[in-house]
mmCIF file of C-alpha atoms in Angstrom:
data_model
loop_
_atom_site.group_PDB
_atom_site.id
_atom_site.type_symbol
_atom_site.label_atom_id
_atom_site.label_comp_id
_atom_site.label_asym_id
_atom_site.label_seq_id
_atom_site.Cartn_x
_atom_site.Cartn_y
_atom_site.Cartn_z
ATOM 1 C CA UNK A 2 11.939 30.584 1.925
ATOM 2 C CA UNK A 3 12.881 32.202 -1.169
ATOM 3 C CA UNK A 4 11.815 30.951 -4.533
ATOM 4 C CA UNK A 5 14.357 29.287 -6.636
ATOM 5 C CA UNK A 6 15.123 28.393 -10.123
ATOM 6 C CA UNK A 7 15.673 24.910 -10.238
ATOM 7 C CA UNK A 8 15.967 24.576 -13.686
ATOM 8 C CA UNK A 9 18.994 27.005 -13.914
ATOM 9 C CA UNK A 10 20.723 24.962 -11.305
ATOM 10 C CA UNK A 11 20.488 21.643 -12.963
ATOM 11 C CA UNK A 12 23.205 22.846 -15.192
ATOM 12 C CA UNK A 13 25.651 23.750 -12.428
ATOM 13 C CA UNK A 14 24.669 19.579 -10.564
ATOM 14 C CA UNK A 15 25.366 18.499 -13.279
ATOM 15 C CA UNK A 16 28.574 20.192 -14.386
ATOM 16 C CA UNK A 17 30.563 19.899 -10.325
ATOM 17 C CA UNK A 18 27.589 17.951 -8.629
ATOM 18 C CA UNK A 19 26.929 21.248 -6.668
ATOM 19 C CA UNK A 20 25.098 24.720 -6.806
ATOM 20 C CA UNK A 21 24.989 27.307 -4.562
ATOM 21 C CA UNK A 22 21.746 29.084 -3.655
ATOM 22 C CA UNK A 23 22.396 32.435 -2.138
ATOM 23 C CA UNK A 24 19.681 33.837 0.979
ATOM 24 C CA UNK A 25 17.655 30.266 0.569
ATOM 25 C CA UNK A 26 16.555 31.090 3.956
ATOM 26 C CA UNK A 27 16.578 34.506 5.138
ATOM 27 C CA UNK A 28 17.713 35.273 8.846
ATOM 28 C CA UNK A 29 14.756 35.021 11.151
ATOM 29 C CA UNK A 30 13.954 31.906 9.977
ATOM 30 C CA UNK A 31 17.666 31.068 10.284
ATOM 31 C CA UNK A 32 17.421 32.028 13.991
ATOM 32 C CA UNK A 33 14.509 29.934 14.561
ATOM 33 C CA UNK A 34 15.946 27.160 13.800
ATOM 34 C CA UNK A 35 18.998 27.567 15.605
ATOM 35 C CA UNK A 36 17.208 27.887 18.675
ATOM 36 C CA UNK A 37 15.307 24.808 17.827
ATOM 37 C CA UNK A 38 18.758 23.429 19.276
ATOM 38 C CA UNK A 39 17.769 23.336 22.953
ATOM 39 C CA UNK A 40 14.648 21.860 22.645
ATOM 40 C CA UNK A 41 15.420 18.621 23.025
ATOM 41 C CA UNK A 42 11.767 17.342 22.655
ATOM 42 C CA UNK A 43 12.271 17.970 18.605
ATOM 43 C CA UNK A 44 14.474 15.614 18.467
ATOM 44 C CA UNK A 45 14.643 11.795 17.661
ATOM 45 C CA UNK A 46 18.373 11.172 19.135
ATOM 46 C CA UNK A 47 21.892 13.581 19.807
ATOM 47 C CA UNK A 48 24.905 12.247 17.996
ATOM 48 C CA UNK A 49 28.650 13.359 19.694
ATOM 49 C CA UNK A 50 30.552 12.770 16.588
ATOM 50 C CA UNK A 51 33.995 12.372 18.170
ATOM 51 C CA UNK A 52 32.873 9.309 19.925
ATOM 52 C CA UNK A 53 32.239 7.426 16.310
ATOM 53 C CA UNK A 54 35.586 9.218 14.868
ATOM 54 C CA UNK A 55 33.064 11.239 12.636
ATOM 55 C CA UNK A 56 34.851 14.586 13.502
ATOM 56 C CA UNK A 57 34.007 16.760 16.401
ATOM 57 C CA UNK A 58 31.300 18.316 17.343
ATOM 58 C CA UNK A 59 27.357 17.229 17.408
ATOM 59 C CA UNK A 60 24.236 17.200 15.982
ATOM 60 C CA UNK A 61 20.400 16.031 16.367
ATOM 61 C CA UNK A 62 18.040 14.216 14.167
ATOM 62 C CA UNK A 63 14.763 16.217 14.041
ATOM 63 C CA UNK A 64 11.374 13.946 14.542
ATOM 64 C CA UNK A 65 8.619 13.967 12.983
ATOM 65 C CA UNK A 66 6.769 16.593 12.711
ATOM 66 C CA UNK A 67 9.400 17.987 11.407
ATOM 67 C CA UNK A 68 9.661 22.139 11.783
ATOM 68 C CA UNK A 69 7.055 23.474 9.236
ATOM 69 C CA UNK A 70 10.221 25.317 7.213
ATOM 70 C CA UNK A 71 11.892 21.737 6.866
ATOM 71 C CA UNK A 72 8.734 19.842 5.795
ATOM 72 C CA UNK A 73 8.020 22.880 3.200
ATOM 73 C CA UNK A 74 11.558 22.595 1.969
ATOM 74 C CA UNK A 75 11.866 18.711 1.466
ATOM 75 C CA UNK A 76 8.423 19.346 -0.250
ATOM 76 C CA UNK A 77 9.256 22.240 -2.231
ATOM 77 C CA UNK A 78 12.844 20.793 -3.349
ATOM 78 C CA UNK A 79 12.361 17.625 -4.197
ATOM 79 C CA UNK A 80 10.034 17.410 -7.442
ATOM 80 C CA UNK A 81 12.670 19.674 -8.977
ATOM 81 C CA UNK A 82 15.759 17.557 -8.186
ATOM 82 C CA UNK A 83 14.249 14.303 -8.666
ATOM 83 C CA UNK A 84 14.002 15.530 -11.938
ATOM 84 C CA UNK A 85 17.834 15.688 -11.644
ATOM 85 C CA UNK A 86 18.115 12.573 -9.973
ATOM 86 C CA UNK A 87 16.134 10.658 -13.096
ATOM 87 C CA UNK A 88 18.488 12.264 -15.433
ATOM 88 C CA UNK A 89 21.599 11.031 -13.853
ATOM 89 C CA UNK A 90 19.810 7.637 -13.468
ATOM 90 C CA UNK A 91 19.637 7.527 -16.919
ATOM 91 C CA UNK A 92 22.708 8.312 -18.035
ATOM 92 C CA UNK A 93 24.430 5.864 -15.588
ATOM 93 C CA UNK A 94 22.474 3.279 -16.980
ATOM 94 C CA UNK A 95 20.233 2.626 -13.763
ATOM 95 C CA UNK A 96 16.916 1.122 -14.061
ATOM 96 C CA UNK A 97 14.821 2.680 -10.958
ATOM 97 C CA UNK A 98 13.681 6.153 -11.123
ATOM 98 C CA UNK A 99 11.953 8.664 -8.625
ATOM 99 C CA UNK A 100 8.550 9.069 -8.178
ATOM 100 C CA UNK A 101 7.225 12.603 -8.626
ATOM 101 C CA UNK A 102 6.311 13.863 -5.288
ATOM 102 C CA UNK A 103 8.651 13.335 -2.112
ATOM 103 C CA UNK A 104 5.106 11.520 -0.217
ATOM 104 C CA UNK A 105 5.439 9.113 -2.928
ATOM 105 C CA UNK A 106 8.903 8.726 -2.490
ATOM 106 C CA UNK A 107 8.649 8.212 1.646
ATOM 107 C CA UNK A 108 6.691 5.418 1.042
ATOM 108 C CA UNK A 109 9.256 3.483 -1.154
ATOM 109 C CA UNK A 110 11.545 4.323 1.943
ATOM 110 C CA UNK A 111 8.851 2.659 4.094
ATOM 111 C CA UNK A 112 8.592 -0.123 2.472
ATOM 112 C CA UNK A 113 12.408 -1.700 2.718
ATOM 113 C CA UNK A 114 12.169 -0.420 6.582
ATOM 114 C CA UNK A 115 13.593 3.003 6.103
ATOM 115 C CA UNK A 116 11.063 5.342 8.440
ATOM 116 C CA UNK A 117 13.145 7.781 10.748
ATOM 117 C CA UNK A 118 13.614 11.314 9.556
ATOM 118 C CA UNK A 119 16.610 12.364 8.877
ATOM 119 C CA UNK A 120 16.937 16.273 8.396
ATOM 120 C CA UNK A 121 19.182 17.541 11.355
ATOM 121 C CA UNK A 122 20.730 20.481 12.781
ATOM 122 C CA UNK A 123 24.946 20.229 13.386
ATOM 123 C CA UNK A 124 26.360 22.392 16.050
ATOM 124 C CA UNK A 125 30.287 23.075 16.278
ATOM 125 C CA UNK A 126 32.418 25.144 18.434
ATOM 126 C CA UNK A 127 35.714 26.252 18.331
ATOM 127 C CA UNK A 128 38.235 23.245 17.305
ATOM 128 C CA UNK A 129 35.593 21.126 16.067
ATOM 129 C CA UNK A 130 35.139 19.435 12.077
ATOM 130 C CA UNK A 131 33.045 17.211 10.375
ATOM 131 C CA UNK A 132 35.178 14.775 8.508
ATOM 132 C CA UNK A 133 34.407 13.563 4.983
ATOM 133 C CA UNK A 134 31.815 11.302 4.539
ATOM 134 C CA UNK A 135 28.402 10.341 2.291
ATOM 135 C CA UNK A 136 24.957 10.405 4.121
ATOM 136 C CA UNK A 137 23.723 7.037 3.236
ATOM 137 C CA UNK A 138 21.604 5.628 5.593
ATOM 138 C CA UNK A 139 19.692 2.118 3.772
ATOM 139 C CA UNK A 140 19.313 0.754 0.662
ATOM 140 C CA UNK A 141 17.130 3.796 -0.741
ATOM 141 C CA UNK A 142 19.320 7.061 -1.104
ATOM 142 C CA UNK A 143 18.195 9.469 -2.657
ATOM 143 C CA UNK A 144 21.348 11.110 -4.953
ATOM 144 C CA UNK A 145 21.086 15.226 -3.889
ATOM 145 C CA UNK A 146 20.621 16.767 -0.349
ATOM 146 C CA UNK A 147 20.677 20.456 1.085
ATOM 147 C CA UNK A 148 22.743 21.939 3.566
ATOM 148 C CA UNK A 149 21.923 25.535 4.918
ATOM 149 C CA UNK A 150 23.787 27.511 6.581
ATOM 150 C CA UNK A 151 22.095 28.835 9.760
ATOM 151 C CA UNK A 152 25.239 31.289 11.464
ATOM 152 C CA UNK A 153 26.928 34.341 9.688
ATOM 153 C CA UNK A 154 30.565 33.692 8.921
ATOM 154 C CA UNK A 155 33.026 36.269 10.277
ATOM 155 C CA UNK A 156 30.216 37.160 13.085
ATOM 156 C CA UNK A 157 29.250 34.215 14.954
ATOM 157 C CA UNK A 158 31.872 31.884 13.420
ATOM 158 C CA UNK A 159 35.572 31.890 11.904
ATOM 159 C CA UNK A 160 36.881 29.166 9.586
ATOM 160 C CA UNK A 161 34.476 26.351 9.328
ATOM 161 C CA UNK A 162 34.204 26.198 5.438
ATOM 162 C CA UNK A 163 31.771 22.934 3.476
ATOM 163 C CA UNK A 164 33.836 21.173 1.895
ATOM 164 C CA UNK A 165 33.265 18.403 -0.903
ATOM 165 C CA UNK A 166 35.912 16.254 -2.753
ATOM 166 C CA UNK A 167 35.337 14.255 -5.776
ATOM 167 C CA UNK A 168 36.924 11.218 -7.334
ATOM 168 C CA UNK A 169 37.167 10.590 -10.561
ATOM 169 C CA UNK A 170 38.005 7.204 -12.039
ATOM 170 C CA UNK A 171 41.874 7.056 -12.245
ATOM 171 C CA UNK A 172 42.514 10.646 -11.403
ATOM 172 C CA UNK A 173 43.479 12.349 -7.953
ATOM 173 C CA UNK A 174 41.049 13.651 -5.972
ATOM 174 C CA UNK A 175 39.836 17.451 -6.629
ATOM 175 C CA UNK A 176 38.402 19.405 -3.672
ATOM 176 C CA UNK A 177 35.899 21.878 -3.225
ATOM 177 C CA UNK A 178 35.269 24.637 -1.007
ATOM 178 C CA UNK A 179 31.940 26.282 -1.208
ATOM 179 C CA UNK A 180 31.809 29.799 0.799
ATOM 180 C CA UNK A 181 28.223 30.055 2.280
ATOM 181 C CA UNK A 182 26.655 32.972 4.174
ATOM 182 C CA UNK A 183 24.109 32.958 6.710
ATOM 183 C CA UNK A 184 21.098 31.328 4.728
ATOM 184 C CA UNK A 185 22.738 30.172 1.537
ATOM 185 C CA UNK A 186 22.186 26.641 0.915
ATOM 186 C CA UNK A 187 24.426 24.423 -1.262
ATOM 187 C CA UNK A 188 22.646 21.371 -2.909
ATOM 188 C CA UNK A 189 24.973 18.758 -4.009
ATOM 189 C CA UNK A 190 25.428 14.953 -4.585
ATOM 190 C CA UNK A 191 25.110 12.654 -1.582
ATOM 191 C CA UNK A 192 27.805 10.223 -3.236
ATOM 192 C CA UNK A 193 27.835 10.239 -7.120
ATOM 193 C CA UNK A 194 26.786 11.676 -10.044
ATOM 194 C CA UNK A 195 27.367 11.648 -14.022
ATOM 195 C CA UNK A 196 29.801 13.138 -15.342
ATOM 196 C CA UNK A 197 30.031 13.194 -19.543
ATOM 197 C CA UNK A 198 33.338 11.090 -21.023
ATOM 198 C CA UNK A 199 34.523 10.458 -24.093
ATOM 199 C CA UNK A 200 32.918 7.082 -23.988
ATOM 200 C CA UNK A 201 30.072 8.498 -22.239
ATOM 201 C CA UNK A 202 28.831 9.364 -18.652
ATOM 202 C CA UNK A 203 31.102 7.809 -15.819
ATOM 203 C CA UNK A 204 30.690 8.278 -11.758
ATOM 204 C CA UNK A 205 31.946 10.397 -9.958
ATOM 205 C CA UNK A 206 32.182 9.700 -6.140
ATOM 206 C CA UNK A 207 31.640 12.658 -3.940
ATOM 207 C CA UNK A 208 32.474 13.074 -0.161
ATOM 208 C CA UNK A 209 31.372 16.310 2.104
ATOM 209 C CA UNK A 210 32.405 17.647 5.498
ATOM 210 C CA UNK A 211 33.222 20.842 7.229
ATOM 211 C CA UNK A 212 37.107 22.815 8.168
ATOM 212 C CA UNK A 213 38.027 22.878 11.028
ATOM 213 C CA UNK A 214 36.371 26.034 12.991
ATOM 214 C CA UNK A 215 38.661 28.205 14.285
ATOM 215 C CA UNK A 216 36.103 30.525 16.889
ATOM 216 C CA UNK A 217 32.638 30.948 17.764
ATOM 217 C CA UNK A 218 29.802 28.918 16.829
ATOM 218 C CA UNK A 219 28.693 27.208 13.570
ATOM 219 C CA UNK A 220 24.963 25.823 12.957
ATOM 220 C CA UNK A 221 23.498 24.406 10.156
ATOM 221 C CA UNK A 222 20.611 22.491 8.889
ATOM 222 C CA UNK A 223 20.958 19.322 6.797
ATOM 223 C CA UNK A 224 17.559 18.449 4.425
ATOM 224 C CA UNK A 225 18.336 14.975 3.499
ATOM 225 C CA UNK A 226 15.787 13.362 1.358
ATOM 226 C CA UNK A 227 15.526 9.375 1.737
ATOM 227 C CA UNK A 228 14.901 8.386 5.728
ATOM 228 C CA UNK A 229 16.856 6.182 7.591
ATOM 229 C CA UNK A 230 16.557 2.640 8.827
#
């Protein structure tokens, strides 16, 4: 895992509620954890996404322990963007803030119930999507995750693009496509952020999911901070 400059990207979350962070991963690790995939004994449960009209395709919930390169990311990432997080919390007027260190932060989780990891792998084939949607999974979210992608565009895959779309108070919504390669990672909100105003900062909602792939296959990795209930 590449080092990264957290600091410069605060300026592009907080400006579109999304950075880009080219070769996060490089592509032997990306392989590894594709072929984490069929071990099945990694995994805490399978979701087929077309049975809860969440798209098509599937993915699985990793267990803990988590793969070392996942625990080192959510480690490594999340000082810097709670950081982030506090920032927006204070200029939305919220109260709470993050605690420095994502242990620290587990244990809130823990203690309103929230204890199953939640980083995952998504698999998709050819015809399948990921409709739009917000990762929240109890009363503690945590307000930036990661997604990496783990196949090479144009090689393994065609079409299959991330997606986000934000809504702005009384506007239409404004849609995003950012173009990863193999090992790029794009951090973004998980469903709002602050956005400056005239009459200062006002939420913006934000939604993610995945085009529609046209061939081949697509995996990615999803580092998603809070745990689930």
């Amino acid at each position: 895992m590449k080092r990264v400059d957290w600091r410069a990207l605060q300026g592009e979350l907080d400006a579109d509620g999304v950075a880009r962070v080219p070769a996060l991963l490089d592509a032997a690790s990306c392989e590894t954890l594709r072929r984490l995939y069929a071990d099945t004994g990694r995994f805490r449960s399978r979701v087929i996404m077309q049975r809860h009209h969440y798209g098509r395709g599937e993915y699985r919930y990793f267990d803990d322990p988590l793969p070392d390169v996942v625990q080192a990311l959510r480690e490594a990432a999340y000082p810097p963007l709670a950081v982030v997080a506090n920032a927006w919390a204070e200029a939305l007027g919220e109260s709470h803030r993050y605690p420095p260190t994502h242990a620290d932060y587990l244990e809130r989780c823990r203690a309103v119930g929230q204890t199953r990891p939640t980083p995952l792998l998504l698999r998709y084939g050819a015809g399948d999507y990921n409709c739009l949607h917000q990762d929240l999974y109890g009363e503690q979210v945590f307000p930036l995750q990661i997604v990496i992608l783990l196949s090479e565009p144009g090689r393994d895959f065609e079409g299959g693009e991330f997606v986000l779309v934000e809504q702005r108070p009384r506007m239409q919504s404004r849609v995003r496509v950012v173009r990863l390669q193999q090992g790029d990672a794009a951090v973004f909100a998980v469903n709002r952020w602050p956005v400056a105003g005239a009459r200062g900062a006002y939420r913006v909602a934000m939604r993610h999911g995945v085009s529609r792939i046209e061939s081949g296959e697509r995996f990615a990795l999803g580092v998603i901070f809070h745990d689930a209930a």
